[in-house]
Amino acid sequence: MIRQFADRAVTTLNGALSDSVTAFTLLSDTGFPAAPFDVKIDNELLLVGARAGTTCSSVSRAQGDTVAAAHDNGATIRHVITAAALRGLLPVVRYKPSDTSRQTTSFSDDPDLFFPIGANEIWQFTFVLFASAQSTTPDIKVMLNLPAGAAVGVAVHSHRTIVGGTFPTVSNGESQMTGNATGASISCGLKQAAPAGSDPPSVIAYKGVVANGGVAGNVTLQWASSGSSATPTVLLANSHLVAREIES
């Protein structure tokens, strides 16, 4: 969740607040940002999920390891920047610590390359994949495992043949790029037709935007071999992802 920020927003409670109520009224809303934002009342941190004028609602209590408490009418309310708010501004970065080998053509989740997404959040992501195989005609196919109700658009860029995009495939003689607006499977070549083991690993950039529905979960890279082979397709160590929330 991306918090909103403002400078020097301070007021007082207009009415007492119990330790369980999830709405309260500001004496003045001057200087306060649009929700969501964090406030501190006495020693408690609270996350305001919605604000209409001086009325704050959908409030999450006891944030940041503080304790929910009752607060008196006239208690000072101060807009603050919390550790959780700062973490929300940073990208998620994950990498593969070791190779993963597969010979199956059935998709399954990669154990390392995933990121969490909250309900109704929008994230931008890039997976950078280093892949190889010993077969003379290997391929890897990739797609995403998404929470129910999520929508995604992706683009794939590789220096080898790409098959399966619903967008036209663009080639400049050295690389190819395509994509689709559904997250459906896209296959990428890993080698030219050459003696086994003669080519270096292939590099594939798989990027896009996912708009989640009302169910939180993980966005996980799924991959498999495009065709049966006596030798495995390998997703190599140091393949990685960078993902950042852009709207909530």
Short mmCIF file of C-alpha atoms in Angstrom, two decimals:
data_model
loop_
_atom_site.label_atom_id
_atom_site.label_comp_id
_atom_site.label_asym_id
_atom_site.label_seq_id
_atom_site.Cartn_x
_atom_site.Cartn_y
_atom_site.Cartn_z
CA MET A 1 0.00 0.00 0.00
CA ILE A 2 1.42 3.38 -1.03
CA ARG A 3 0.91 5.91 1.74
CA GLN A 4 0.34 9.60 1.05
CA PHE A 5 2.41 12.32 2.72
CA ALA A 6 2.10 15.95 3.76
CA ASP A 7 4.17 18.47 5.72
CA ARG A 8 3.36 19.60 9.27
CA ALA A 9 -0.18 18.17 9.48
CA VAL A 10 -1.21 18.43 13.14
CA THR A 11 -4.60 18.78 14.83
CA THR A 12 -6.55 17.32 17.75
CA LEU A 13 -9.26 14.70 18.23
CA ASN A 14 -12.80 16.01 18.02
CA GLY A 15 -14.30 13.49 20.45
CA ALA A 16 -12.84 10.71 22.57
CA LEU A 17 -11.60 7.51 20.91
CA SER A 18 -11.86 4.04 22.45
CA ASP A 19 -9.21 1.35 21.96
CA SER A 20 -11.28 -0.50 19.32
CA VAL A 21 -13.10 2.13 17.24
CA THR A 22 -11.99 2.33 13.58
CA ALA A 23 -13.18 5.87 12.81
CA PHE A 24 -12.56 9.27 14.37
CA THR A 25 -13.01 12.96 13.67
CA LEU A 26 -10.29 15.58 13.27
CA LEU A 27 -10.84 19.02 14.70
CA SER A 28 -9.33 20.37 11.45
CA ASP A 29 -8.27 18.61 8.24
CA THR A 30 -5.96 21.44 7.15
CA GLY A 31 -2.73 20.06 5.76
CA PHE A 32 -3.71 16.39 5.95
CA PRO A 33 -3.17 14.28 2.81
CA ALA A 34 -5.65 12.05 1.03
CA ALA A 35 -5.82 8.54 2.46
CA PRO A 36 -4.06 6.27 3.12
CA PHE A 37 -1.75 7.95 5.61
CA ASP A 38 -0.31 7.33 9.08
CA VAL A 39 -0.96 9.33 12.25
CA LYS A 40 0.23 9.16 15.81
CA ILE A 41 -2.10 9.77 18.75
CA ASP A 42 -0.34 9.68 22.11
CA ASN A 43 1.83 6.52 21.79
CA GLU A 44 -0.27 4.69 19.19
CA LEU A 45 0.34 4.59 15.44
CA LEU A 46 -2.80 4.36 13.27
CA LEU A 47 -3.23 3.88 9.52
CA VAL A 48 -6.10 5.92 8.08
CA GLY A 49 -7.65 4.05 5.15
CA ALA A 50 -10.20 6.69 4.09
CA ARG A 51 -10.84 10.37 4.77
CA ALA A 52 -13.77 12.64 3.87
CA GLY A 53 -13.08 16.11 5.21
CA THR A 54 -12.48 15.79 8.95
CA THR A 55 -13.89 12.24 9.14
CA CYS A 56 -11.30 9.46 9.13
CA SER A 57 -12.53 5.89 8.63
CA SER A 58 -11.28 2.38 7.77
CA VAL A 59 -8.63 2.98 10.42
CA SER A 60 -6.17 0.19 11.24
CA ARG A 61 -5.14 0.38 14.87
CA ALA A 62 -1.92 -0.49 16.71
CA GLN A 63 0.46 -0.15 13.77
CA GLY A 64 4.23 -0.57 14.00
CA ASP A 65 4.22 -2.71 17.16
CA THR A 66 2.31 -0.07 19.13
CA VAL A 67 -0.69 -0.93 21.30
CA ALA A 68 -4.29 0.15 20.71
CA ALA A 69 -5.36 2.52 23.48
CA ALA A 70 -8.16 4.90 24.39
CA HIS A 71 -7.50 8.58 23.59
CA ASP A 72 -9.15 11.61 25.13
CA ASN A 73 -11.05 14.34 23.33
CA GLY A 74 -8.49 16.98 22.37
CA ALA A 75 -5.56 14.55 22.13
CA THR A 76 -2.97 15.64 19.59
CA ILE A 77 -3.07 13.91 16.19
CA ARG A 78 0.13 14.19 14.19
CA HIS A 79 0.69 12.92 10.64
CA VAL A 80 3.91 10.87 10.65
CA ILE A 81 6.11 8.90 8.25
CA THR A 82 6.53 5.32 9.41
CA ALA A 83 8.90 2.49 8.57
CA ALA A 84 6.04 0.70 6.79
CA ALA A 85 5.40 3.77 4.65
CA LEU A 86 9.05 3.95 3.62
CA ARG A 87 9.17 0.22 2.84
CA GLY A 88 6.21 0.75 0.51
CA LEU A 89 8.34 3.11 -1.60
CA LEU A 90 11.12 0.56 -2.14
CA PRO A 91 11.09 -2.08 -4.88
CA VAL A 92 10.94 -5.80 -4.17
CA VAL A 93 14.14 -7.43 -5.44
CA ARG A 94 14.53 -11.23 -5.49
CA TYR A 95 17.07 -13.50 -7.18
CA LYS A 96 17.75 -17.18 -7.70
CA PRO A 97 20.58 -18.41 -5.45
CA SER A 98 21.03 -21.60 -7.48
CA ASP A 99 20.02 -23.22 -10.79
CA THR A 100 16.64 -24.91 -11.26
CA SER A 101 16.37 -27.68 -13.89
CA ARG A 102 13.19 -28.97 -15.52
CA GLN A 103 12.37 -31.43 -18.30
CA THR A 104 8.60 -31.33 -17.95
CA THR A 105 6.35 -29.35 -20.30
CA SER A 106 3.88 -28.72 -17.44
CA PHE A 107 4.02 -25.28 -15.84
CA SER A 108 4.98 -24.95 -12.18
CA ASP A 109 5.94 -22.07 -9.91
CA ASP A 110 9.56 -21.02 -9.66
CA PRO A 111 10.62 -21.40 -6.01
CA ASP A 112 12.48 -18.08 -5.91
CA LEU A 113 10.92 -15.59 -8.31
CA PHE A 114 7.72 -14.14 -6.86
CA PHE A 115 6.48 -11.00 -5.09
CA PRO A 116 3.49 -10.29 -2.81
CA ILE A 117 0.64 -8.08 -3.99
CA GLY A 118 -2.15 -6.63 -1.87
CA ALA A 119 -5.82 -6.37 -2.74
CA ASN A 120 -6.53 -3.75 -5.45
CA GLU A 121 -2.86 -2.83 -5.83
CA ILE A 122 -1.12 -2.18 -9.18
CA TRP A 123 2.51 -3.28 -9.60
CA GLN A 124 5.12 -2.95 -12.32
CA PHE A 125 7.59 -5.83 -12.66
CA THR A 126 10.61 -7.05 -14.62
CA PHE A 127 11.96 -10.61 -14.54
CA VAL A 128 15.46 -11.02 -16.00
CA LEU A 129 15.98 -14.70 -16.80
CA PHE A 130 19.23 -16.48 -17.65
CA ALA A 131 18.40 -19.85 -19.22
CA SER A 132 20.16 -22.64 -21.07
CA ALA A 133 19.77 -26.22 -22.30
CA GLN A 134 21.88 -28.87 -23.99
CA SER A 135 19.34 -29.88 -26.64
CA THR A 136 19.91 -28.42 -30.11
CA THR A 137 16.32 -27.11 -30.29
CA PRO A 138 15.27 -26.24 -26.74
CA ASP A 139 12.74 -23.66 -25.67
CA ILE A 140 11.48 -22.29 -22.39
CA LYS A 141 7.90 -21.11 -21.89
CA VAL A 142 6.94 -18.58 -19.24
CA MET A 143 3.76 -17.17 -17.71
CA LEU A 144 2.53 -15.84 -14.35
CA ASN A 145 0.56 -17.42 -11.53
CA LEU A 146 -1.73 -14.62 -10.28
CA PRO A 147 -4.22 -14.09 -7.47
CA ALA A 148 -7.86 -14.60 -8.48
CA GLY A 149 -9.22 -11.52 -10.26
CA ALA A 150 -5.84 -10.04 -11.23
CA ALA A 151 -5.27 -8.66 -14.75
CA VAL A 152 -1.87 -8.41 -16.40
CA GLY A 153 -0.18 -7.19 -19.56
CA VAL A 154 3.32 -8.42 -20.43
CA ALA A 155 6.12 -7.94 -22.92
CA VAL A 156 9.00 -10.34 -23.60
CA HIS A 157 12.35 -9.33 -25.07
CA SER A 158 14.97 -11.89 -26.08
CA HIS A 159 17.84 -12.31 -28.53
CA ARG A 160 16.32 -15.62 -29.67
CA THR A 161 13.05 -16.63 -31.34
CA ILE A 162 9.85 -15.79 -29.43
CA VAL A 163 6.52 -17.52 -30.07
CA GLY A 164 3.07 -17.05 -28.54
CA GLY A 165 2.54 -13.33 -28.14
CA THR A 166 -0.75 -11.80 -29.23
CA PHE A 167 1.05 -8.58 -30.10
CA PRO A 168 3.04 -8.52 -33.35
CA THR A 169 6.59 -9.80 -32.97
CA VAL A 170 9.14 -7.06 -33.64
CA SER A 171 12.68 -7.93 -34.72
CA ASN A 172 15.65 -5.68 -35.35
CA GLY A 173 17.91 -8.48 -36.56
CA GLU A 174 19.56 -8.96 -33.16
CA SER A 175 16.60 -9.42 -30.85
CA GLN A 176 12.85 -9.97 -30.81
CA MET A 177 10.03 -8.56 -28.70
CA THR A 178 6.35 -9.43 -28.32
CA GLY A 179 3.75 -9.59 -25.57
CA ASN A 180 0.11 -9.98 -24.67
CA ALA A 181 -2.57 -8.39 -22.51
CA THR A 182 -3.61 -11.61 -20.78
CA GLY A 183 -0.45 -13.11 -19.28
CA ALA A 184 -0.82 -16.20 -21.50
CA SER A 185 2.18 -18.45 -22.10
CA ILE A 186 5.00 -17.18 -24.31
CA SER A 187 7.84 -19.42 -25.55
CA CYS A 188 11.42 -18.29 -26.07
CA GLY A 189 14.21 -20.09 -27.89
CA LEU A 190 17.38 -20.80 -25.95
CA LYS A 191 19.80 -21.87 -28.70
CA GLN A 192 20.36 -21.67 -32.37
CA ALA A 193 20.44 -25.00 -34.26
CA ALA A 194 24.03 -25.79 -33.32
CA PRO A 195 25.99 -28.58 -31.62
CA ALA A 196 24.81 -29.23 -28.08
CA GLY A 197 26.49 -27.03 -25.48
CA SER A 198 28.02 -24.61 -27.99
CA ASP A 199 25.91 -21.55 -27.13
CA PRO A 200 26.13 -19.35 -24.03
CA PRO A 201 23.03 -18.88 -21.81
CA SER A 202 20.16 -16.88 -23.24
CA VAL A 203 18.85 -13.71 -21.60
CA ILE A 204 15.10 -13.08 -21.47
CA ALA A 205 13.41 -9.93 -20.13
CA TYR A 206 9.81 -10.57 -19.07
CA LYS A 207 8.11 -7.38 -17.92
CA GLY A 208 4.69 -5.86 -17.45
CA VAL A 209 2.03 -4.45 -15.13
CA VAL A 210 -0.40 -6.41 -12.96
CA ALA A 211 -3.60 -4.88 -11.57
CA ASN A 212 -4.87 -7.00 -8.71
CA GLY A 213 -8.49 -7.59 -7.72
CA GLY A 214 -9.82 -7.97 -4.21
CA VAL A 215 -7.71 -11.00 -3.24
CA ALA A 216 -4.18 -10.52 -1.91
CA GLY A 217 -1.55 -13.09 -2.84
CA ASN A 218 1.67 -13.64 -4.78
CA VAL A 219 2.63 -12.96 -8.39
CA THR A 220 4.84 -15.92 -9.26
CA LEU A 221 6.83 -16.75 -12.37
CA GLN A 222 5.85 -20.12 -13.85
CA TRP A 223 7.99 -21.86 -16.45
CA ALA A 224 8.58 -25.17 -18.18
CA SER A 225 10.23 -26.68 -21.24
CA SER A 226 8.33 -25.92 -24.42
CA GLY A 227 8.94 -29.42 -25.79
CA SER A 228 10.01 -32.81 -24.52
CA SER A 229 13.76 -33.38 -24.50
CA ALA A 230 16.20 -35.89 -23.06
CA THR A 231 18.09 -33.01 -21.44
CA PRO A 232 16.70 -30.42 -19.02
CA THR A 233 16.02 -26.75 -19.50
CA VAL A 234 17.83 -24.79 -16.79
CA LEU A 235 16.88 -21.44 -15.24
CA LEU A 236 20.22 -20.25 -13.94
CA ALA A 237 21.32 -18.71 -10.66
CA ASN A 238 21.19 -14.90 -10.55
CA SER A 239 18.01 -14.75 -12.61
CA HIS A 240 16.09 -12.07 -10.75
CA LEU A 241 13.06 -9.82 -10.51
CA VAL A 242 12.44 -6.19 -9.60
CA ALA A 243 8.87 -5.19 -8.75
CA ARG A 244 7.41 -1.92 -7.49
CA GLU A 245 3.92 -0.87 -6.46
CA ILE A 246 2.73 2.05 -8.58
CA GLU A 247 -0.84 2.52 -7.34
CA SER A 248 -3.17 1.30 -4.61
#
